């Protein structure tokens, strides 16, 4: 399957091959790989997803992988995301924009976990997530923002609009976690750029039409999916998570059916979403270290 947009098509001309079972093969683009032990009985899918991500990150960090030199142990390097290989407990680190090519099943959908059990364990205590802001006054100026809104055809919801001006293109310091959904937020949010790019808000949403109707605007890649804001219709400004590799997804569904059946709410507006995020919860490192030190998560050779 080839990338439909010019930026990714130029960067990845070979596209993504689908295997005989219909699963994508991202291995040619992988920069790292990890093997994670089978989950305990009764584990929920959100618990599995989160535990796998932080454990894989910690395993690569412990081995001194070059991408983790300046990255906290449980965080994912910017621009990268983990893919669960179908039918295995192997994980591959691939570019975020490659993973986002298409709706797909993989090793999460095929995992022996409780797919109807959502959320993760409550945190003992939480502190707000912080974003590393630019040294200049604003990330996105009003004129830039107005041009983006003209291209989109609507004014952005106010809470998200304010965030985009202040912190467009910025990432949480360390990691941020939405414990209610087990969302690991460690990537830069989309911004507004003068050129076509996969982190430009207008451009990247043209690449996400397999995931969202035009009632939703993708605002960030997170580990395991995409976060979007409702920009038209009811619940304007509300925030939603679109998971990849979702066992509930089915062939033949339209994008409209997908958003109606699969999107998970994560905030009444963008301020509410940000308030849900816990900054660098110590539980993540505790769990990841137990997995690595116990030999339940370890680095393996790419393509091996």
PDB file of C-alpha atoms in Angstrom:
ATOM      1  CA  UNK A   1       0.000   0.000   0.000  1.00  0.00           C
ATOM      2  CA  UNK A   2       1.489   3.315  -1.078  1.00  0.00           C
ATOM      3  CA  UNK A   3       1.326   6.610   0.782  1.00  0.00           C
ATOM      4  CA  UNK A   4      -1.269   8.851  -0.895  1.00  0.00           C
ATOM      5  CA  UNK A   5       0.359  12.175   0.009  1.00  0.00           C
ATOM      6  CA  UNK A   6       3.516  13.635  -1.594  1.00  0.00           C
ATOM      7  CA  UNK A   7       5.598  14.139   1.577  1.00  0.00           C
ATOM      8  CA  UNK A   8       5.352  10.556   2.811  1.00  0.00           C
ATOM      9  CA  UNK A   9       5.406   9.103  -0.717  1.00  0.00           C
ATOM     10  CA  UNK A  10       8.761  10.808  -1.319  1.00  0.00           C
ATOM     11  CA  UNK A  11      10.130   9.697   2.046  1.00  0.00           C
ATOM     12  CA  UNK A  12       8.816   6.109   1.858  1.00  0.00           C
ATOM     13  CA  UNK A  13       8.448   5.255  -1.856  1.00  0.00           C
ATOM     14  CA  UNK A  14       8.130   1.506  -1.216  1.00  0.00           C
ATOM     15  CA  UNK A  15       4.970   1.994   0.854  1.00  0.00           C
ATOM     16  CA  UNK A  16       3.807  -0.674   3.302  1.00  0.00           C
ATOM     17  CA  UNK A  17       3.341  -4.309   2.340  1.00  0.00           C
ATOM     18  CA  UNK A  18       0.347  -6.242   3.686  1.00  0.00           C
ATOM     19  CA  UNK A  19       0.968  -9.899   4.510  1.00  0.00           C
ATOM     20  CA  UNK A  20      -1.260 -12.793   3.438  1.00  0.00           C
ATOM     21  CA  UNK A  21      -3.393 -12.385   6.583  1.00  0.00           C
ATOM     22  CA  UNK A  22      -3.999  -8.687   5.945  1.00  0.00           C
ATOM     23  CA  UNK A  23      -1.610  -7.344   8.593  1.00  0.00           C
ATOM     24  CA  UNK A  24       0.799  -4.509   7.724  1.00  0.00           C
ATOM     25  CA  UNK A  25       4.529  -5.233   7.691  1.00  0.00           C
ATOM     26  CA  UNK A  26       6.343  -2.239   9.159  1.00  0.00           C
ATOM     27  CA  UNK A  27       9.636  -4.106   9.719  1.00  0.00           C
ATOM     28  CA  UNK A  28      11.502  -2.362   6.833  1.00  0.00           C
ATOM     29  CA  UNK A  29      11.042   0.936   8.700  1.00  0.00           C
ATOM     30  CA  UNK A  30      11.871  -0.318  12.210  1.00  0.00           C
ATOM     31  CA  UNK A  31      14.807   1.226  14.091  1.00  0.00           C
ATOM     32  CA  UNK A  32      14.503  -0.908  17.216  1.00  0.00           C
ATOM     33  CA  UNK A  33      12.625  -3.950  18.484  1.00  0.00           C
ATOM     34  CA  UNK A  34      11.674  -5.459  21.824  1.00  0.00           C
ATOM     35  CA  UNK A  35      10.109  -8.668  23.072  1.00  0.00           C
ATOM     36  CA  UNK A  36       7.603  -8.503  25.927  1.00  0.00           C
ATOM     37  CA  UNK A  37       6.323 -11.420  28.026  1.00  0.00           C
ATOM     38  CA  UNK A  38       2.737 -12.636  27.788  1.00  0.00           C
ATOM     39  CA  UNK A  39       0.343 -10.579  29.927  1.00  0.00           C
ATOM     40  CA  UNK A  40      -1.188 -11.968  33.134  1.00  0.00           C
ATOM     41  CA  UNK A  41      -4.691 -13.390  32.956  1.00  0.00           C
ATOM     42  CA  UNK A  42      -7.448 -10.780  33.163  1.00  0.00           C
ATOM     43  CA  UNK A  43      -5.295  -7.917  31.890  1.00  0.00           C
ATOM     44  CA  UNK A  44      -7.229  -5.222  30.025  1.00  0.00           C
ATOM     45  CA  UNK A  45      -6.197  -3.937  26.613  1.00  0.00           C
ATOM     46  CA  UNK A  46      -5.369  -0.431  27.878  1.00  0.00           C
ATOM     47  CA  UNK A  47      -3.211  -1.890  30.670  1.00  0.00           C
ATOM     48  CA  UNK A  48      -1.414  -4.070  28.144  1.00  0.00           C
ATOM     49  CA  UNK A  49      -0.820  -1.259  25.679  1.00  0.00           C
ATOM     50  CA  UNK A  50       0.604   1.090  28.303  1.00  0.00           C
ATOM     51  CA  UNK A  51       2.732  -1.552  30.039  1.00  0.00           C
ATOM     52  CA  UNK A  52       4.159  -2.686  26.716  1.00  0.00           C
ATOM     53  CA  UNK A  53       5.121   0.832  25.623  1.00  0.00           C
ATOM     54  CA  UNK A  54       6.892   1.876  28.806  1.00  0.00           C
ATOM     55  CA  UNK A  55       8.579  -1.535  29.140  1.00  0.00           C
ATOM     56  CA  UNK A  56       9.854  -1.474  25.560  1.00  0.00           C
ATOM     57  CA  UNK A  57      11.148   2.059  26.045  1.00  0.00           C
ATOM     58  CA  UNK A  58      12.890   1.125  29.286  1.00  0.00           C
ATOM     59  CA  UNK A  59      14.435  -1.977  27.692  1.00  0.00           C
ATOM     60  CA  UNK A  60      15.965   0.053  24.857  1.00  0.00           C
ATOM     61  CA  UNK A  61      17.040   2.821  27.238  1.00  0.00           C
ATOM     62  CA  UNK A  62      18.774   0.265  29.483  1.00  0.00           C
ATOM     63  CA  UNK A  63      20.757  -1.010  26.499  1.00  0.00           C
ATOM     64  CA  UNK A  64      21.943   2.499  25.631  1.00  0.00           C
ATOM     65  CA  UNK A  65      20.190   2.623  22.247  1.00  0.00           C
ATOM     66  CA  UNK A  66      21.216   5.775  20.382  1.00  0.00           C
ATOM     67  CA  UNK A  67      17.652   7.094  20.081  1.00  0.00           C
ATOM     68  CA  UNK A  68      17.300   7.116  23.891  1.00  0.00           C
ATOM     69  CA  UNK A  69      20.491   9.029  24.700  1.00  0.00           C
ATOM     70  CA  UNK A  70      18.618  12.185  25.739  1.00  0.00           C
ATOM     71  CA  UNK A  71      15.205  10.594  26.332  1.00  0.00           C
ATOM     72  CA  UNK A  72      13.733   9.585  29.727  1.00  0.00           C
ATOM     73  CA  UNK A  73      13.649   5.829  30.318  1.00  0.00           C
ATOM     74  CA  UNK A  74       9.913   5.303  29.799  1.00  0.00           C
ATOM     75  CA  UNK A  75       9.388   7.888  27.033  1.00  0.00           C
ATOM     76  CA  UNK A  76       9.422   7.234  23.295  1.00  0.00           C
ATOM     77  CA  UNK A  77      11.819   9.240  21.094  1.00  0.00           C
ATOM     78  CA  UNK A  78      10.073  12.049  19.238  1.00  0.00           C
ATOM     79  CA  UNK A  79       8.856  11.018  15.809  1.00  0.00           C
ATOM     80  CA  UNK A  80       8.619   7.323  16.686  1.00  0.00           C
ATOM     81  CA  UNK A  81       5.931   4.937  17.869  1.00  0.00           C
ATOM     82  CA  UNK A  82       5.692   1.276  18.795  1.00  0.00           C
ATOM     83  CA  UNK A  83       3.902  -1.258  16.621  1.00  0.00           C
ATOM     84  CA  UNK A  84       2.782  -4.624  17.983  1.00  0.00           C
ATOM     85  CA  UNK A  85       3.538  -7.350  15.438  1.00  0.00           C
ATOM     86  CA  UNK A  86       0.417  -9.468  14.836  1.00  0.00           C
ATOM     87  CA  UNK A  87       0.235 -12.817  16.607  1.00  0.00           C
ATOM     88  CA  UNK A  88       3.408 -12.183  18.635  1.00  0.00           C
ATOM     89  CA  UNK A  89       4.681 -10.248  21.646  1.00  0.00           C
ATOM     90  CA  UNK A  90       7.254  -8.496  19.493  1.00  0.00           C
ATOM     91  CA  UNK A  91       7.237  -4.714  19.205  1.00  0.00           C
ATOM     92  CA  UNK A  92       8.874  -2.603  16.527  1.00  0.00           C
ATOM     93  CA  UNK A  93       9.743   1.088  16.722  1.00  0.00           C
ATOM     94  CA  UNK A  94       8.589   2.772  13.507  1.00  0.00           C
ATOM     95  CA  UNK A  95       8.062   6.376  12.346  1.00  0.00           C
ATOM     96  CA  UNK A  96       4.769   7.815  13.615  1.00  0.00           C
ATOM     97  CA  UNK A  97       3.667   8.881  10.141  1.00  0.00           C
ATOM     98  CA  UNK A  98       4.226   5.346   8.781  1.00  0.00           C
ATOM     99  CA  UNK A  99       2.088   3.705  11.481  1.00  0.00           C
ATOM    100  CA  UNK A 100      -0.689   6.227  10.745  1.00  0.00           C
ATOM    101  CA  UNK A 101      -0.981   5.187   7.076  1.00  0.00           C
ATOM    102  CA  UNK A 102      -4.035   2.994   7.499  1.00  0.00           C
ATOM    103  CA  UNK A 103      -6.477   1.388   9.874  1.00  0.00           C
ATOM    104  CA  UNK A 104      -4.998  -1.948  10.802  1.00  0.00           C
ATOM    105  CA  UNK A 105      -4.960  -4.832  13.208  1.00  0.00           C
ATOM    106  CA  UNK A 106      -1.719  -6.058  14.741  1.00  0.00           C
ATOM    107  CA  UNK A 107      -0.427  -7.611  17.933  1.00  0.00           C
ATOM    108  CA  UNK A 108      -2.808  -5.700  20.199  1.00  0.00           C
ATOM    109  CA  UNK A 109      -5.927  -6.913  18.410  1.00  0.00           C
ATOM    110  CA  UNK A 110      -4.562 -10.483  18.430  1.00  0.00           C
ATOM    111  CA  UNK A 111      -3.445 -10.383  22.097  1.00  0.00           C
ATOM    112  CA  UNK A 112      -5.136 -12.623  24.660  1.00  0.00           C
ATOM    113  CA  UNK A 113      -6.433  -9.816  26.881  1.00  0.00           C
ATOM    114  CA  UNK A 114      -9.810  -8.422  27.939  1.00  0.00           C
ATOM    115  CA  UNK A 115     -10.555  -6.116  25.020  1.00  0.00           C
ATOM    116  CA  UNK A 116     -13.694  -4.797  26.706  1.00  0.00           C
ATOM    117  CA  UNK A 117     -11.857  -3.800  29.880  1.00  0.00           C
ATOM    118  CA  UNK A 118     -10.838  -0.158  29.555  1.00  0.00           C
ATOM    119  CA  UNK A 119      -8.561   2.044  31.595  1.00  0.00           C
ATOM    120  CA  UNK A 120      -5.594   1.517  33.873  1.00  0.00           C
ATOM    121  CA  UNK A 121      -5.125   1.514  37.630  1.00  0.00           C
ATOM    122  CA  UNK A 122      -5.600   4.873  39.380  1.00  0.00           C
ATOM    123  CA  UNK A 123      -2.394   6.745  40.172  1.00  0.00           C
ATOM    124  CA  UNK A 124      -1.395   7.262  43.814  1.00  0.00           C
ATOM    125  CA  UNK A 125      -0.911  10.971  43.292  1.00  0.00           C
ATOM    126  CA  UNK A 126      -0.785  13.175  40.239  1.00  0.00           C
ATOM    127  CA  UNK A 127       0.949  16.349  39.197  1.00  0.00           C
ATOM    128  CA  UNK A 128       0.141  18.384  36.102  1.00  0.00           C
ATOM    129  CA  UNK A 129       1.833  17.619  32.812  1.00  0.00           C
ATOM    130  CA  UNK A 130       4.173  20.358  31.601  1.00  0.00           C
ATOM    131  CA  UNK A 131       5.004  21.207  28.010  1.00  0.00           C
ATOM    132  CA  UNK A 132       8.418  22.380  26.861  1.00  0.00           C
ATOM    133  CA  UNK A 133       7.465  25.748  25.367  1.00  0.00           C
ATOM    134  CA  UNK A 134       9.535  27.650  22.795  1.00  0.00           C
ATOM    135  CA  UNK A 135      11.711  30.599  23.808  1.00  0.00           C
ATOM    136  CA  UNK A 136       9.706  32.949  21.610  1.00  0.00           C
ATOM    137  CA  UNK A 137       6.412  34.472  22.777  1.00  0.00           C
ATOM    138  CA  UNK A 138       4.099  32.166  20.821  1.00  0.00           C
ATOM    139  CA  UNK A 139       4.470  28.841  19.046  1.00  0.00           C
ATOM    140  CA  UNK A 140       1.937  29.889  16.408  1.00  0.00           C
ATOM    141  CA  UNK A 141       1.168  33.533  15.631  1.00  0.00           C
ATOM    142  CA  UNK A 142      -2.348  34.854  15.078  1.00  0.00           C
ATOM    143  CA  UNK A 143      -1.738  35.457  11.373  1.00  0.00           C
ATOM    144  CA  UNK A 144      -0.452  31.915  10.856  1.00  0.00           C
ATOM    145  CA  UNK A 145      -3.398  30.560  12.782  1.00  0.00           C
ATOM    146  CA  UNK A 146      -5.906  32.557  10.750  1.00  0.00           C
ATOM    147  CA  UNK A 147      -4.392  31.207   7.524  1.00  0.00           C
ATOM    148  CA  UNK A 148      -4.679  27.648   8.822  1.00  0.00           C
ATOM    149  CA  UNK A 149      -8.305  28.237   9.795  1.00  0.00           C
ATOM    150  CA  UNK A 150      -9.000  29.611   6.337  1.00  0.00           C
ATOM    151  CA  UNK A 151      -7.534  26.441   4.810  1.00  0.00           C
ATOM    152  CA  UNK A 152      -9.597  24.271   7.154  1.00  0.00           C
ATOM    153  CA  UNK A 153     -12.772  26.273   6.590  1.00  0.00           C
ATOM    154  CA  UNK A 154     -13.676  26.967  10.226  1.00  0.00           C
ATOM    155  CA  UNK A 155     -12.468  28.627  13.419  1.00  0.00           C
ATOM    156  CA  UNK A 156     -10.852  26.218  15.831  1.00  0.00           C
ATOM    157  CA  UNK A 157     -12.543  25.540  19.187  1.00  0.00           C
ATOM    158  CA  UNK A 158     -11.305  28.141  21.664  1.00  0.00           C
ATOM    159  CA  UNK A 159      -9.534  25.927  24.223  1.00  0.00           C
ATOM    160  CA  UNK A 160      -7.594  24.065  21.535  1.00  0.00           C
ATOM    161  CA  UNK A 161      -6.936  27.309  19.651  1.00  0.00           C
ATOM    162  CA  UNK A 162      -5.318  28.823  22.751  1.00  0.00           C
ATOM    163  CA  UNK A 163      -3.169  25.709  23.240  1.00  0.00           C
ATOM    164  CA  UNK A 164      -2.051  25.721  19.607  1.00  0.00           C
ATOM    165  CA  UNK A 165      -0.917  29.348  19.856  1.00  0.00           C
ATOM    166  CA  UNK A 166       1.006  28.716  23.065  1.00  0.00           C
ATOM    167  CA  UNK A 167       2.335  25.199  22.548  1.00  0.00           C
ATOM    168  CA  UNK A 168       1.832  24.049  18.955  1.00  0.00           C
ATOM    169  CA  UNK A 169       4.630  21.669  18.009  1.00  0.00           C
ATOM    170  CA  UNK A 170       5.576  21.134  21.662  1.00  0.00           C
ATOM    171  CA  UNK A 171       5.648  17.879  23.616  1.00  0.00           C
ATOM    172  CA  UNK A 172       5.148  17.080  27.287  1.00  0.00           C
ATOM    173  CA  UNK A 173       8.317  17.279  29.361  1.00  0.00           C
ATOM    174  CA  UNK A 174       9.160  13.613  29.942  1.00  0.00           C
ATOM    175  CA  UNK A 175       5.848  11.809  29.650  1.00  0.00           C
ATOM    176  CA  UNK A 176       2.198  12.548  30.297  1.00  0.00           C
ATOM    177  CA  UNK A 177      -0.419   9.927  31.063  1.00  0.00           C
ATOM    178  CA  UNK A 178      -4.182   9.833  30.786  1.00  0.00           C
ATOM    179  CA  UNK A 179      -4.728   7.039  33.302  1.00  0.00           C
ATOM    180  CA  UNK A 180      -8.420   6.684  32.469  1.00  0.00           C
ATOM    181  CA  UNK A 181      -7.518   5.378  29.002  1.00  0.00           C
ATOM    182  CA  UNK A 182      -3.898   4.396  29.560  1.00  0.00           C
ATOM    183  CA  UNK A 183      -2.751   6.976  27.010  1.00  0.00           C
ATOM    184  CA  UNK A 184       0.985   7.596  26.924  1.00  0.00           C
ATOM    185  CA  UNK A 185       1.446  11.127  25.570  1.00  0.00           C
ATOM    186  CA  UNK A 186       5.100  11.738  24.728  1.00  0.00           C
ATOM    187  CA  UNK A 187       5.128  13.139  21.184  1.00  0.00           C
ATOM    188  CA  UNK A 188       5.040  16.750  19.930  1.00  0.00           C
ATOM    189  CA  UNK A 189       1.556  18.023  19.130  1.00  0.00           C
ATOM    190  CA  UNK A 190       0.863  19.192  15.586  1.00  0.00           C
ATOM    191  CA  UNK A 191       1.617  22.808  14.751  1.00  0.00           C
ATOM    192  CA  UNK A 192       1.105  25.257  11.894  1.00  0.00           C
ATOM    193  CA  UNK A 193       3.883  25.448   9.321  1.00  0.00           C
ATOM    194  CA  UNK A 194       4.441  27.352   6.122  1.00  0.00           C
ATOM    195  CA  UNK A 195       5.415  24.185   4.241  1.00  0.00           C
ATOM    196  CA  UNK A 196       3.837  20.773   3.745  1.00  0.00           C
ATOM    197  CA  UNK A 197       4.957  18.463   6.551  1.00  0.00           C
ATOM    198  CA  UNK A 198       3.631  15.562   8.592  1.00  0.00           C
ATOM    199  CA  UNK A 199       3.524  17.726  11.727  1.00  0.00           C
ATOM    200  CA  UNK A 200       1.590  20.547  10.030  1.00  0.00           C
ATOM    201  CA  UNK A 201      -1.992  20.617  11.304  1.00  0.00           C
ATOM    202  CA  UNK A 202      -3.584  21.217   7.905  1.00  0.00           C
ATOM    203  CA  UNK A 203      -1.371  18.832   5.940  1.00  0.00           C
ATOM    204  CA  UNK A 204      -1.426  15.918   8.368  1.00  0.00           C
ATOM    205  CA  UNK A 205      -5.217  15.916   8.567  1.00  0.00           C
ATOM    206  CA  UNK A 206      -5.348  15.269   4.834  1.00  0.00           C
ATOM    207  CA  UNK A 207      -3.373  12.125   5.701  1.00  0.00           C
ATOM    208  CA  UNK A 208      -5.839  11.005   8.396  1.00  0.00           C
ATOM    209  CA  UNK A 209      -8.979  10.571   6.298  1.00  0.00           C
ATOM    210  CA  UNK A 210      -8.862   6.820   6.941  1.00  0.00           C
ATOM    211  CA  UNK A 211      -9.298   7.585  10.643  1.00  0.00           C
ATOM    212  CA  UNK A 212     -11.614  10.606  10.928  1.00  0.00           C
ATOM    213  CA  UNK A 213     -14.528  12.297   9.229  1.00  0.00           C
ATOM    214  CA  UNK A 214     -14.197  16.033   8.694  1.00  0.00           C
ATOM    215  CA  UNK A 215     -16.093  16.565  11.955  1.00  0.00           C
ATOM    216  CA  UNK A 216     -12.819  15.746  13.724  1.00  0.00           C
ATOM    217  CA  UNK A 217      -9.373  17.314  13.550  1.00  0.00           C
ATOM    218  CA  UNK A 218      -6.348  15.231  14.489  1.00  0.00           C
ATOM    219  CA  UNK A 219      -4.132  17.219  16.876  1.00  0.00           C
ATOM    220  CA  UNK A 220      -1.417  14.769  17.993  1.00  0.00           C
ATOM    221  CA  UNK A 221       0.038  11.323  17.558  1.00  0.00           C
ATOM    222  CA  UNK A 222       0.155   9.515  20.904  1.00  0.00           C
ATOM    223  CA  UNK A 223       1.383   6.011  21.627  1.00  0.00           C
ATOM    224  CA  UNK A 224      -1.250   3.684  20.179  1.00  0.00           C
ATOM    225  CA  UNK A 225      -3.296   6.147  18.181  1.00  0.00           C
ATOM    226  CA  UNK A 226      -4.278   9.714  17.402  1.00  0.00           C
ATOM    227  CA  UNK A 227      -5.942  12.379  19.552  1.00  0.00           C
ATOM    228  CA  UNK A 228      -8.555  14.524  17.805  1.00  0.00           C
ATOM    229  CA  UNK A 229     -10.784  17.506  18.572  1.00  0.00           C
ATOM    230  CA  UNK A 230     -14.438  17.686  17.481  1.00  0.00           C
ATOM    231  CA  UNK A 231     -14.651  20.698  15.175  1.00  0.00           C
ATOM    232  CA  UNK A 232     -18.193  20.396  13.790  1.00  0.00           C
ATOM    233  CA  UNK A 233     -21.616  19.351  15.051  1.00  0.00           C
ATOM    234  CA  UNK A 234     -22.555  18.470  18.616  1.00  0.00           C
ATOM    235  CA  UNK A 235     -20.007  18.424  21.464  1.00  0.00           C
ATOM    236  CA  UNK A 236     -17.890  21.005  19.647  1.00  0.00           C
ATOM    237  CA  UNK A 237     -14.384  21.176  21.085  1.00  0.00           C
ATOM    238  CA  UNK A 238     -14.540  17.775  22.809  1.00  0.00           C
ATOM    239  CA  UNK A 239     -11.421  15.579  22.640  1.00  0.00           C
ATOM    240  CA  UNK A 240     -11.300  11.965  21.450  1.00  0.00           C
ATOM    241  CA  UNK A 241      -8.816   9.117  21.132  1.00  0.00           C
ATOM    242  CA  UNK A 242      -8.723   7.025  17.969  1.00  0.00           C
ATOM    243  CA  UNK A 243      -6.831   3.792  18.742  1.00  0.00           C
ATOM    244  CA  UNK A 244      -4.818   1.876  16.164  1.00  0.00           C
ATOM    245  CA  UNK A 245      -4.832  -1.912  16.196  1.00  0.00           C
ATOM    246  CA  UNK A 246      -8.294  -1.978  17.782  1.00  0.00           C
ATOM    247  CA  UNK A 247      -9.924  -5.413  18.093  1.00  0.00           C
ATOM    248  CA  UNK A 248     -13.342  -3.733  17.776  1.00  0.00           C
ATOM    249  CA  UNK A 249     -12.547  -2.434  14.266  1.00  0.00           C
ATOM    250  CA  UNK A 250     -13.877  -4.407  11.309  1.00  0.00           C
ATOM    251  CA  UNK A 251     -13.329  -4.571   7.574  1.00  0.00           C
ATOM    252  CA  UNK A 252     -16.029  -2.879   5.574  1.00  0.00           C
ATOM    253  CA  UNK A 253     -16.816  -0.126   8.063  1.00  0.00           C
ATOM    254  CA  UNK A 254     -16.997   3.380   6.679  1.00  0.00           C
ATOM    255  CA  UNK A 255     -15.036   6.161   8.362  1.00  0.00           C
ATOM    256  CA  UNK A 256     -18.349   7.463   9.727  1.00  0.00           C
ATOM    257  CA  UNK A 257     -19.064   4.093  11.343  1.00  0.00           C
ATOM    258  CA  UNK A 258     -15.538   4.007  12.714  1.00  0.00           C
ATOM    259  CA  UNK A 259     -15.804   7.349  14.503  1.00  0.00           C
ATOM    260  CA  UNK A 260     -19.258   6.487  15.851  1.00  0.00           C
ATOM    261  CA  UNK A 261     -18.196   3.100  17.231  1.00  0.00           C
ATOM    262  CA  UNK A 262     -14.517   3.336  18.082  1.00  0.00           C
ATOM    263  CA  UNK A 263     -13.551   6.819  19.279  1.00  0.00           C
ATOM    264  CA  UNK A 264     -13.019   7.059  23.036  1.00  0.00           C
ATOM    265  CA  UNK A 265     -13.784  10.331  24.878  1.00  0.00           C
ATOM    266  CA  UNK A 266     -10.913  12.007  26.726  1.00  0.00           C
ATOM    267  CA  UNK A 267     -12.120  15.506  27.524  1.00  0.00           C
ATOM    268  CA  UNK A 268     -15.148  17.793  27.270  1.00  0.00           C
ATOM    269  CA  UNK A 269     -12.790  20.370  25.762  1.00  0.00           C
ATOM    270  CA  UNK A 270      -9.041  20.708  25.327  1.00  0.00           C
ATOM    271  CA  UNK A 271      -8.511  22.259  28.755  1.00  0.00           C
ATOM    272  CA  UNK A 272     -10.300  19.278  30.275  1.00  0.00           C
ATOM    273  CA  UNK A 273      -8.067  16.912  28.288  1.00  0.00           C
ATOM    274  CA  UNK A 274      -4.924  18.660  29.552  1.00  0.00           C
ATOM    275  CA  UNK A 275      -6.179  18.487  33.148  1.00  0.00           C
ATOM    276  CA  UNK A 276      -6.590  14.714  32.797  1.00  0.00           C
ATOM    277  CA  UNK A 277      -2.897  14.333  31.986  1.00  0.00           C
ATOM    278  CA  UNK A 278      -0.542  13.390  34.815  1.00  0.00           C
ATOM    279  CA  UNK A 279       3.054  14.486  34.365  1.00  0.00           C
ATOM    280  CA  UNK A 280       5.776  11.851  34.736  1.00  0.00           C
ATOM    281  CA  UNK A 281       3.869   9.517  37.088  1.00  0.00           C
ATOM    282  CA  UNK A 282       6.478   7.426  38.961  1.00  0.00           C
ATOM    283  CA  UNK A 283       4.331   4.305  38.563  1.00  0.00           C
ATOM    284  CA  UNK A 284       5.367   4.105  34.891  1.00  0.00           C
ATOM    285  CA  UNK A 285       9.041   3.741  35.720  1.00  0.00           C
ATOM    286  CA  UNK A 286       8.298   1.348  38.587  1.00  0.00           C
ATOM    287  CA  UNK A 287       6.360  -1.008  36.300  1.00  0.00           C
ATOM    288  CA  UNK A 288       8.859  -0.706  33.447  1.00  0.00           C
ATOM    289  CA  UNK A 289      11.843  -1.417  35.708  1.00  0.00           C
ATOM    290  CA  UNK A 290      10.124  -4.501  37.138  1.00  0.00           C
ATOM    291  CA  UNK A 291       9.527  -5.761  33.604  1.00  0.00           C
ATOM    292  CA  UNK A 292      13.107  -5.131  32.458  1.00  0.00           C
ATOM    293  CA  UNK A 293      14.875  -6.267  35.635  1.00  0.00           C
ATOM    294  CA  UNK A 294      12.732  -9.408  35.752  1.00  0.00           C
ATOM    295  CA  UNK A 295      13.602 -10.327  32.167  1.00  0.00           C
ATOM    296  CA  UNK A 296      10.028  -9.820  30.962  1.00  0.00           C
ATOM    297  CA  UNK A 297      10.984  -7.059  28.489  1.00  0.00           C
ATOM    298  CA  UNK A 298      14.194  -6.972  26.490  1.00  0.00           C
ATOM    299  CA  UNK A 299      15.729  -5.660  23.299  1.00  0.00           C
ATOM    300  CA  UNK A 300      15.860  -7.956  20.261  1.00  0.00           C
ATOM    301  CA  UNK A 301      17.418  -7.552  16.841  1.00  0.00           C
ATOM    302  CA  UNK A 302      15.449  -5.607  14.246  1.00  0.00           C
ATOM    303  CA  UNK A 303      14.076  -8.033  11.678  1.00  0.00           C
ATOM    304  CA  UNK A 304      15.219 -10.969  13.778  1.00  0.00           C
TER     305      UNK A 304
END
